[in-house]
Every structure is written in C-alpha cells, then in structure tokens.
C-alpha cells in the first residue's frame, strides 16, 4: 500500500510538471479572455529601440527571455512596443542581476522632441533592492511608482536571479501596480493627488512639462546599469 502511494505521488508530480504552462505561451482560456503576447519567446518582433527602427544589439533573446546585455559596447537604449496601449492589463516577469536597475515605463509619447522615454512616461521600478546604487530612497525600490509613491513595506522582490511577477492595470486613467501579488500603487492619472505626486518628485520643471499627462502610449523596457531579463510579457485590452 505504501509503495503504491509513493508511485501515485511520483506520477501526480510528473503530470503536474508536464501540464505546467510553458513560458511565453497563452492558454485557450487566456486567448478567449483577449490576452495577446508582446514577446513570442524567440524574437524581438513588435519592439524597437526608442526613436529608432530596429532593436539595438544590447537587447538579445536568450533561452526564452529578452535579455539586456550590458557587456555589449553599442546598441543600447530603451526598447518600446511598436503599438500604443490605453486601457489594459499588462502581465510580465522580470529578473535582475546583482546590483542591477531597470524599469517598465509606460504611456510613452514617442517623438523626437522627447529624447528619452522617461520624459513622458511614468515608471514601475525594477531593482536589486539590496545592492543597486539607486536604493537610497524608499520610493525608488522595486515594484513602486518610481520617485513618486510607495515605501519599503510594499517592495518585496524575489532574490536576485529569481523571476518576479508584475501586474499593471490602467483603465480610464486608473492605475494599479502589483509585484509578486502585493499591491504597490493605486491612483488616478491626472487627479489632484497624482499631480501632487509629480510636484514632489524629480519629474517637475520644464523638462518634464509633458510627463505623465495622458493615459495612452507605448510601453518600454529600460536600459540601465546591470543585466535584466524579461519573459511572459502579455497584455489584454479592457
């Protein structure tokens, strides 16, 4: 009896593992719900370097992940989606190298008058909270609305080298962040409270006159010190 139970347990574990969803794929249920992949697992199709036509050499696809390779001398810059998005739910996974820093920037207005993605788009921070240089301010920690909102009590990233799960919802200007199942931000773009967050951040002043003014735009993965990896990037319209 005990032997049969052990065999049954092993078979159950094997079946469970074999039925686990492969990265960068959609289930039938997800397809029915309107999800679509922003990364196919093997190419950077659907993305380009900001203000350029193609993806730079620092961004590679390695073993089913988009990887920012800082060892490359040229071909950097943030990469952005070819499409713009407005009311949506975005899910993805990221992991960061020791001391690494990156971000998910959204609502980007891609125009030559804005040399950088962060001039128009707010950011969900991606960071090694322990060893990255940019860990001195609490609202600069992983999963938070960068330099605008949140503190250490909300930022609970996985250890370096492990995958973190992001959910970002923007619906009619209402913005909500989750990192690893923990809600890290909830607010309304353009509200009095939102504008106060901007006023008290580094995003005030003439350089940022167009920062976070709209709730529609492109989505970027940010170039920054350290190597970042990205997979299971999917989105659905709300």
XYZ file of C-alpha atoms in Angstrom:
238
model
C 0.000 0.000 0.000
C 2.791 2.379 0.956
C 4.663 1.523 -2.242
C 1.570 2.221 -4.346
C 1.110 5.578 -2.612
C 4.684 6.575 -3.413
C 4.240 5.601 -7.065
C 0.961 7.532 -7.263
C 2.616 10.625 -5.732
C 5.503 10.482 -8.201
C 3.092 10.131 -11.136
C 0.995 13.039 -9.867
C 4.053 15.266 -9.585
C 5.200 14.238 -13.059
C 1.795 15.002 -14.578
C 1.622 18.338 -12.786
C 5.040 19.328 -14.099
C 4.221 18.243 -17.638
C 0.980 20.211 -17.573
C 2.659 23.424 -16.335
C 2.278 26.242 -18.814
C 5.363 26.894 -20.894
C 6.801 30.426 -20.725
C 5.724 32.852 -23.448
C 2.576 30.954 -24.360
C -1.135 31.523 -23.882
C -3.694 29.007 -22.716
C -7.002 28.600 -24.529
C -8.657 30.375 -21.620
C -6.275 33.344 -21.891
C -6.855 33.601 -25.632
C -10.605 33.611 -25.027
C -10.127 36.363 -22.425
C -8.369 38.520 -25.024
C -4.748 38.156 -23.959
C -2.000 38.505 -26.546
C 1.747 38.062 -26.260
C 4.079 41.055 -26.569
C 7.037 38.658 -26.715
C 6.936 35.431 -28.721
C 9.796 33.797 -26.825
C 12.258 33.745 -29.713
C 12.403 37.186 -31.388
C 12.033 40.875 -30.560
C 9.245 41.240 -33.106
C 6.866 44.016 -32.030
C 9.617 46.071 -30.350
C 12.166 48.681 -31.400
C 14.724 50.896 -29.723
C 13.176 54.232 -28.799
C 13.343 56.679 -31.727
C 14.906 54.024 -33.960
C 13.542 51.461 -36.403
C 15.120 48.307 -35.006
C 16.208 46.777 -31.697
C 19.808 47.505 -30.677
C 22.464 44.808 -30.229
C 22.451 45.045 -26.435
C 18.978 43.514 -26.421
C 19.021 39.790 -27.178
C 16.720 36.801 -26.903
C 18.381 34.059 -24.851
C 16.662 30.872 -23.675
C 13.157 32.287 -23.940
C 13.832 35.694 -22.408
C 14.555 39.190 -23.655
C 17.939 39.994 -22.112
C 19.679 43.331 -21.771
C 23.377 42.514 -22.197
C 25.426 45.334 -20.727
C 28.680 43.741 -21.945
C 27.897 44.857 -25.500
C 29.613 48.144 -26.316
C 26.914 49.510 -28.635
C 23.254 49.152 -29.443
C 21.614 50.206 -26.199
C 18.671 52.438 -25.377
C 15.240 51.584 -24.034
C 13.127 49.308 -26.217
C 9.462 50.170 -26.758
C 6.428 48.436 -28.185
C 5.506 49.223 -31.770
C 1.912 49.685 -30.623
C 0.317 52.165 -28.250
C -1.976 50.963 -25.477
C -4.643 52.718 -23.414
C -6.984 50.639 -21.251
C -5.224 47.375 -20.494
C -3.840 44.801 -18.106
C -0.152 44.022 -18.547
C 1.452 40.925 -17.031
C 5.135 40.034 -17.210
C 8.043 38.507 -15.362
C 11.471 40.036 -14.749
C 14.705 39.218 -13.025
C 17.715 41.393 -12.435
C 21.448 40.886 -11.975
C 23.248 41.688 -8.715
C 23.227 45.481 -8.327
C 21.001 45.801 -11.393
C 18.469 48.500 -12.206
C 15.779 48.780 -14.889
C 12.124 49.713 -15.221
C 8.806 49.359 -17.002
C 7.954 52.751 -18.474
C 4.511 53.300 -19.999
C 2.271 55.920 -21.645
C 5.323 56.992 -23.636
C 4.837 59.603 -26.335
C 7.446 58.631 -28.918
C 8.546 61.865 -30.558
C 11.943 63.345 -31.421
C 11.180 66.329 -29.213
C 11.355 63.901 -26.269
C 14.874 62.336 -26.375
C 14.112 59.835 -23.594
C 11.198 57.594 -22.710
C 11.117 58.903 -19.124
C 10.371 62.428 -20.276
C 6.750 61.441 -20.913
C 6.205 58.044 -19.278
C 5.967 57.120 -15.582
C 7.825 54.031 -14.390
C 7.332 50.893 -12.359
C 10.753 50.327 -10.847
C 12.822 47.166 -11.425
C 15.730 46.901 -8.987
C 18.016 44.790 -6.872
C 16.924 46.436 -3.628
C 19.989 45.226 -1.744
C 22.975 46.086 -3.932
C 21.809 48.603 -6.559
C 23.098 52.152 -6.200
C 19.598 53.580 -6.609
C 18.225 52.052 -3.393
C 18.650 55.034 -1.096
C 15.121 56.481 -1.442
C 12.237 54.221 -0.469
C 10.112 55.184 -3.471
C 12.947 54.021 -5.738
C 12.568 50.382 -4.692
C 11.337 47.513 -6.857
C 7.681 47.482 -7.854
C 6.964 51.066 -6.843
C 5.866 54.074 -8.895
C 9.370 55.431 -9.321
C 10.215 58.575 -7.335
C 6.535 59.241 -6.797
C 4.924 56.779 -4.396
C 5.489 53.819 -2.072
C 7.927 52.653 0.587
C 9.930 49.627 1.666
C 6.926 47.940 3.271
C 5.398 47.431 -0.202
C 8.524 46.401 -2.114
C 9.030 42.644 -1.832
C 11.084 41.459 -4.813
C 12.414 37.925 -5.087
C 16.140 37.372 -4.513
C 18.463 38.231 -7.393
C 18.270 35.561 -10.086
C 14.626 34.653 -9.432
C 11.620 35.679 -11.520
C 9.305 38.413 -10.230
C 5.663 38.677 -11.312
C 4.205 42.035 -12.369
C 0.613 43.022 -12.945
C -0.045 46.567 -14.149
C -3.601 47.711 -14.844
C -4.548 51.021 -16.420
C -8.235 51.569 -17.053
C -9.660 55.001 -17.876
C -6.671 56.549 -16.161
C -6.958 54.455 -13.018
C -3.558 52.905 -12.412
C -2.784 49.892 -10.218
C 0.511 48.064 -9.678
C 1.193 44.617 -8.200
C 4.578 42.987 -7.602
C 4.549 39.325 -6.593
C 0.892 39.621 -5.592
C 1.369 42.721 -3.423
C -0.422 45.906 -4.466
C 2.172 48.680 -4.597
C 0.197 51.568 -6.108
C -3.415 52.596 -6.678
C -4.282 56.014 -8.076
C -5.840 58.114 -10.820
C -3.717 59.730 -13.508
C -4.426 63.446 -13.777
C -6.111 63.723 -10.389
C -5.153 66.318 -7.790
C -3.365 63.623 -5.797
C -1.490 62.458 -8.916
C -0.350 65.969 -9.748
C 0.846 66.418 -6.171
C 2.982 63.285 -6.518
C 4.597 64.790 -9.616
C 5.171 68.131 -7.901
C 7.026 66.376 -5.083
C 9.171 64.260 -7.423
C 12.125 64.740 -9.751
C 9.625 64.983 -12.625
C 8.727 68.618 -12.058
C 10.067 71.521 -14.061
C 10.200 72.478 -17.714
C 12.000 69.310 -18.895
C 9.017 67.263 -17.735
C 6.233 69.522 -18.966
C 4.703 66.525 -20.804
C 5.393 63.914 -18.140
C 2.528 61.572 -17.203
C -0.132 63.791 -18.772
C -2.014 61.119 -20.727
C -3.144 57.550 -20.138
C -2.205 56.157 -23.538
C 1.135 55.405 -25.141
C 3.895 52.882 -25.735
C 5.454 50.573 -23.165
C 9.223 50.354 -22.634
C 11.782 48.083 -21.023
C 14.532 50.317 -19.720
C 18.262 50.207 -20.297
C 20.067 50.846 -17.021
C 23.118 49.554 -15.133
C 23.125 45.775 -14.801
C 21.554 42.994 -16.822
C 17.783 42.490 -16.874
C 15.698 39.618 -18.225
C 12.052 39.604 -19.300
C 9.532 36.931 -20.261
C 5.815 36.087 -20.280
C 5.017 39.615 -21.459
C 1.316 39.652 -22.271
C -1.456 42.217 -22.460
C -5.201 42.378 -22.841
C -7.431 45.312 -23.657
C -10.011 46.303 -21.034
